[in-house]
Amino acid sequence: MHDWTAHLEAQGGQPRDALHWQFPDDAHRADDAPALVPLTHLAVLECRGADAARFLQGQTSANVEHANGTLAPLTVFCTPKGRVLANAELLKVAPEHYWLVLHASLVAPLKQQLDKYAPFYKMSLAARDDLVLLGVVGDTPIAATWPSSAWHMTHDDASVVVRHPGPQPRWLVALPADQAETRWAALTAEVALKGTDRWLRADIAAGLAWLTQAHSDSYLPQMINWEALGGISFRKGCYTGQEVVARAHFRGQVKRRLGVARLAGDTPPVLGSEIRDAQDKRVGEVCQAETDPSGDGCQLLIVINTAVADDEPLQVEGRELTRAPLPYPLERLDPETLAAASEPAQA
């Protein structure tokens, strides 16, 4: 298998940790400039076979019919108690052939969980370690024919391109490792290299949380606003955890919600750090955190009690936390609406 790590090192990349890379000039490039980002923190779990769609339909919050090769719907996999084991994006790349894009730390645990049910279906699950995921952020000529709406995709025999939301246009590109260097070279002719944190800051600005293994089995889907992003179909049949998820939605039982915030200081807090109010009461936790390249503190995704007012004084590790508006309304977005508005498939 192609050694993608060696390629990133040859480009001047340095691992920030096992899943995140940075480049020497990162600090000198503003986030408003077009960028090419290695998405080493994400990976693909493949579901393939005659029963793949039927198998996924019984496990995911998405209606698998909406994954039609043009729309790549969001989804979650839950425990019977409705807690999220992993959240993902569902891509149909060929007949009876699906890819789940999710955080790399959750590929093995999710596969282990789904393997319990897989023997009853004519399908197979496989971690696609032979794929490379790249992110392109900002308007560039090479992206002129790529999807223009969030969660829409194009694909051919070699690669898949999916549009993601954010303050700037951005796309996830998935392709075989042995073809990645050629695509990388074409992209770097148009855009500058940026570290993985560039993509993570765009996720924060989009109010989009990709859960890690540390978050697994911690939240109901609504606690990460998944129904507001179109990631839960309330019209499909049963799936694992469906009864609890539906009850929480229709009875208004969600007491914690995902939010966007800024934190004073340039050092990101540890994920899971407690958010405390003026009475030093724990009211939430940090879900994702990245240093702002402008030097103006840190950008955060938080999960916080819904009873906490937006302007209530809050702190993390003694540092002031300021909440920011979500970039989308906190109300149900039916995935059926997204499916009806799907663009025509492109080759």
Coordinates of N, CA, C and O in Angstrom, one line a residue, residues 177-255:
A177 N -5.1 5.6 -2.9 CA -3.8 6.2 -2.5 C -2.8 6.3 -3.7 O -2.0 7.2 -3.7
D178 N -2.9 5.3 -4.6 CA -1.9 5.3 -5.7 C -2.2 6.4 -6.7 O -1.4 6.6 -7.6
Q179 N -3.4 7.1 -6.6 CA -3.7 8.2 -7.5 C -3.6 9.5 -6.7 O -3.8 10.6 -7.4
A180 N -3.4 9.5 -5.4 CA -3.5 10.7 -4.6 C -2.4 11.7 -4.9 O -2.7 12.9 -4.9
E181 N -1.2 11.2 -5.2 CA -0.1 12.2 -5.4 C -0.4 13.0 -6.7 O 0.0 14.2 -6.7
T182 N -0.9 12.4 -7.7 CA -1.2 13.1 -8.9 C -2.2 14.2 -8.7 O -2.1 15.4 -9.1
R183 N -3.3 13.8 -8.0 CA -4.3 14.8 -7.6 C -3.8 15.9 -6.7 O -4.1 17.1 -6.9
W184 N -2.9 15.5 -5.8 CA -2.3 16.5 -4.8 C -1.5 17.5 -5.6 O -1.6 18.7 -5.4
A185 N -0.7 17.0 -6.6 CA 0.1 17.9 -7.4 C -0.7 18.9 -8.2 O -0.4 20.1 -8.2
A186 N -1.8 18.5 -8.7 CA -2.7 19.3 -9.5 C -3.4 20.4 -8.6 O -3.5 21.6 -8.9
L187 N -3.7 20.0 -7.4 CA -4.3 20.9 -6.4 C -3.4 21.9 -5.9 O -3.7 23.1 -5.7
T188 N -2.1 21.5 -5.6 CA -1.2 22.4 -5.0 C -0.7 23.5 -6.0 O -0.1 24.5 -5.7
A189 N -1.0 23.2 -7.3 CA -0.7 24.2 -8.3 C -1.7 25.4 -8.2 O -1.4 26.5 -8.7
E190 N -2.8 25.2 -7.5 CA -3.8 26.3 -7.4 C -4.0 26.8 -6.0 O -4.4 28.0 -5.8
V191 N -3.7 26.0 -5.0 CA -4.0 26.4 -3.6 C -2.8 26.0 -2.7 O -2.0 25.2 -3.0
A192 N -2.7 26.7 -1.5 CA -1.6 26.5 -0.6 C -2.0 25.3 0.4 O -3.1 25.0 0.6
L193 N -0.9 24.7 0.9 CA -1.1 23.6 1.9 C -1.5 24.2 3.2 O -0.9 25.2 3.7
K194 N -2.4 23.5 3.9 CA -2.7 23.9 5.3 C -2.9 22.6 6.1 O -3.2 21.6 5.6
G195 N -2.7 22.8 7.4 CA -2.8 21.6 8.3 C -4.3 21.2 8.5 O -5.2 21.9 8.1
T196 N -4.4 20.0 9.1 CA -5.8 19.5 9.4 C -6.6 20.4 10.2 O -7.9 20.4 10.0
D197 N -6.0 21.3 11.0 CA -6.8 22.2 11.8 C -7.6 23.2 11.0 O -8.6 23.7 11.5
R198 N -7.1 23.5 9.8 CA -7.9 24.4 8.9 C -9.3 23.8 8.6 O -10.3 24.6 8.7
W199 N -9.4 22.5 8.3 CA -10.7 21.9 8.1 C -11.5 21.8 9.4 O -12.7 22.0 9.4
L200 N -10.8 21.5 10.5 CA -11.5 21.5 11.8 C -12.1 22.8 12.2 O -13.2 22.8 12.7
R201 N -11.4 23.9 11.9 CA -12.0 25.2 12.2 C -13.2 25.5 11.3 O -14.2 26.1 11.7
A202 N -13.2 25.0 10.1 CA -14.4 25.1 9.2 C -15.5 24.3 9.7 O -16.7 24.7 9.6
D203 N -15.3 23.1 10.3 CA -16.3 22.3 10.9 C -16.9 23.1 12.1 O -18.2 23.1 12.3
I204 N -16.1 23.7 12.9 CA -16.6 24.5 14.0 C -17.5 25.6 13.6 O -18.6 25.8 14.1
A205 N -17.0 26.4 12.6 CA -17.8 27.5 12.0 C -19.1 27.0 11.5 O -20.1 27.7 11.5
A206 N -19.1 25.8 10.9 CA -20.4 25.2 10.4 C -21.3 24.6 11.4 O -22.4 24.1 11.1
G207 N -20.8 24.5 12.7 CA -21.6 23.9 13.8 C -21.7 22.4 13.5 O -22.7 21.8 13.8
L208 N -20.6 21.8 13.1 CA -20.6 20.4 12.7 C -19.6 19.6 13.5 O -18.4 19.8 13.4
A209 N -20.1 18.7 14.3 CA -19.2 17.9 15.2 C -19.1 16.5 14.7 O -20.1 15.8 14.5
W210 N -17.8 16.1 14.4 CA -17.5 14.7 14.1 C -17.0 14.0 15.4 O -15.9 14.4 15.9
L211 N -17.8 13.1 15.9 CA -17.5 12.5 17.2 C -16.3 11.6 17.1 O -16.1 11.0 16.0
T212 N -15.5 11.5 18.1 CA -14.3 10.6 18.2 C -14.7 9.4 19.1 O -15.7 9.3 19.7
Q213 N -13.7 8.5 19.2 CA -13.9 7.4 20.1 C -14.2 7.8 21.5 O -14.9 7.2 22.3
A214 N -13.6 9.0 21.9 CA -13.8 9.5 23.3 C -15.2 9.9 23.5 O -15.7 10.0 24.7
H215 N -15.9 10.3 22.4 CA -17.3 10.7 22.6 C -18.3 9.6 22.4 O -19.5 9.8 22.7
S216 N -17.9 8.4 22.0 CA -18.8 7.4 21.6 C -19.7 7.0 22.8 O -19.2 6.9 24.0
D217 N -21.0 6.8 22.6 CA -22.0 6.4 23.6 C -22.2 7.5 24.7 O -22.5 7.2 25.8
S218 N -22.0 8.7 24.3 CA -22.1 9.8 25.3 C -23.4 10.7 25.0 O -23.9 11.3 25.9
Y219 N -23.8 10.8 23.7 CA -24.8 11.8 23.4 C -26.0 11.2 22.6 O -25.7 10.2 21.8
L220 N -27.2 11.7 22.8 CA -28.2 11.5 21.8 C -27.9 12.2 20.6 O -27.2 13.3 20.6
P221 N -28.4 11.8 19.4 CA -28.1 12.5 18.2 C -28.5 14.0 18.2 O -27.8 14.9 17.7
Q222 N -29.6 14.3 18.9 CA -30.0 15.7 19.0 C -29.1 16.6 19.8 O -29.1 17.8 19.6
M223 N -28.3 16.0 20.7 CA -27.4 16.7 21.5 C -26.2 17.3 20.6 O -25.5 18.2 21.0
I224 N -26.0 16.7 19.4 CA -25.0 17.3 18.5 C -25.8 17.9 17.3 O -25.2 18.1 16.2
N225 N -27.1 18.3 17.5 CA -27.9 19.0 16.5 C -28.1 18.2 15.2 O -28.3 18.8 14.2
W226 N -28.0 16.9 15.3 CA -28.0 16.1 14.1 C -29.3 16.2 13.3 O -29.3 16.1 12.1
E227 N -30.4 16.4 14.0 CA -31.7 16.5 13.3 C -31.8 17.9 12.6 O -32.5 18.1 11.6
A228 N -31.1 18.9 13.1 CA -31.1 20.2 12.5 C -30.2 20.3 11.3 O -30.3 21.2 10.5
L229 N -29.4 19.3 11.1 CA -28.5 19.2 10.0 C -29.0 18.2 8.9 O -28.4 17.9 7.9
G230 N -30.2 17.6 9.2 CA -30.8 16.7 8.3 C -30.3 15.3 8.4 O -30.5 14.4 7.5
G231 N -29.7 14.9 9.6 CA -29.1 13.6 9.8 C -30.0 12.6 10.4 O -29.5 11.5 10.7
I232 N -31.3 12.9 10.6 CA -32.2 11.9 11.2 C -33.5 11.9 10.4 O -34.1 12.9 10.3
S233 N -33.8 10.8 9.9 CA -35.1 10.6 9.2 C -36.1 10.1 10.2 O -36.0 9.0 10.8
F234 N -37.2 10.9 10.4 CA -38.3 10.5 11.3 C -39.4 9.8 10.5 O -40.5 9.5 11.1
R235 N -39.2 9.5 9.2 CA -40.2 8.9 8.4 C -39.8 7.5 8.0 O -40.7 6.8 7.4
K236 N -38.6 7.1 8.2 CA -38.2 5.7 7.8 C -38.6 4.7 8.8 O -39.2 5.0 9.9
G237 N -38.3 3.5 8.6 CA -38.7 2.4 9.5 C -37.7 2.3 10.7 O -36.9 3.3 10.9
C238 N -37.8 1.3 11.4 CA -37.0 1.1 12.6 C -35.5 1.0 12.3 O -35.1 0.4 11.3
Y239 N -34.7 1.4 13.3 CA -33.3 1.2 13.3 C -32.9 1.1 14.7 O -33.6 1.5 15.6
T240 N -31.7 0.7 15.0 CA -31.3 0.5 16.4 C -31.3 1.9 17.1 O -30.6 2.8 16.7
G241 N -32.0 2.0 18.2 CA -32.1 3.2 19.0 C -33.2 4.2 18.5 O -33.4 5.2 19.1
Q242 N -33.9 3.8 17.5 CA -34.9 4.7 16.9 C -36.0 5.2 17.8 O -36.4 6.3 17.9
E243 N -36.5 4.3 18.6 CA -37.6 4.6 19.6 C -37.1 5.7 20.5 O -37.9 6.6 20.8
V244 N -36.0 5.6 21.1 CA -35.5 6.6 22.1 C -35.2 7.9 21.4 O -35.6 9.0 21.9
V245 N -34.6 7.9 20.2 CA -34.3 9.1 19.4 C -35.6 9.8 19.1 O -35.7 11.0 19.2
A246 N -36.6 9.1 18.6 CA -37.9 9.7 18.3 C -38.6 10.3 19.5 O -39.2 11.4 19.5
R247 N -38.6 9.5 20.6 CA -39.2 10.0 21.8 C -38.6 11.3 22.3 O -39.3 12.3 22.7
A248 N -37.3 11.4 22.3 CA -36.6 12.6 22.7 C -37.0 13.8 21.9 O -37.1 14.9 22.4
H249 N -37.1 13.5 20.6 CA -37.5 14.6 19.7 C -39.0 15.1 19.9 O -39.2 16.3 20.1
F250 N -39.9 14.2 19.9 CA -41.3 14.6 19.9 C -41.8 15.0 21.3 O -42.8 15.7 21.4
R251 N -41.1 14.5 22.3 CA -41.4 14.9 23.7 C -40.6 16.0 24.3 O -40.7 16.4 25.4
G252 N -39.7 16.5 23.4 CA -38.8 17.7 23.9 C -37.9 17.3 25.0 O -37.8 18.2 26.0
Q253 N -37.3 16.2 25.0 CA -36.5 15.7 26.2 C -35.0 16.0 26.1 O -34.3 15.4 26.8
V254 N -34.6 16.8 25.1 CA -33.2 17.0 24.9 C -32.8 18.2 25.8 O -33.2 19.3 25.6
K255 N -31.9 17.9 26.8 CA -31.6 18.9 27.7 C -30.2 19.5 27.5 O -29.7 20.4 28.2

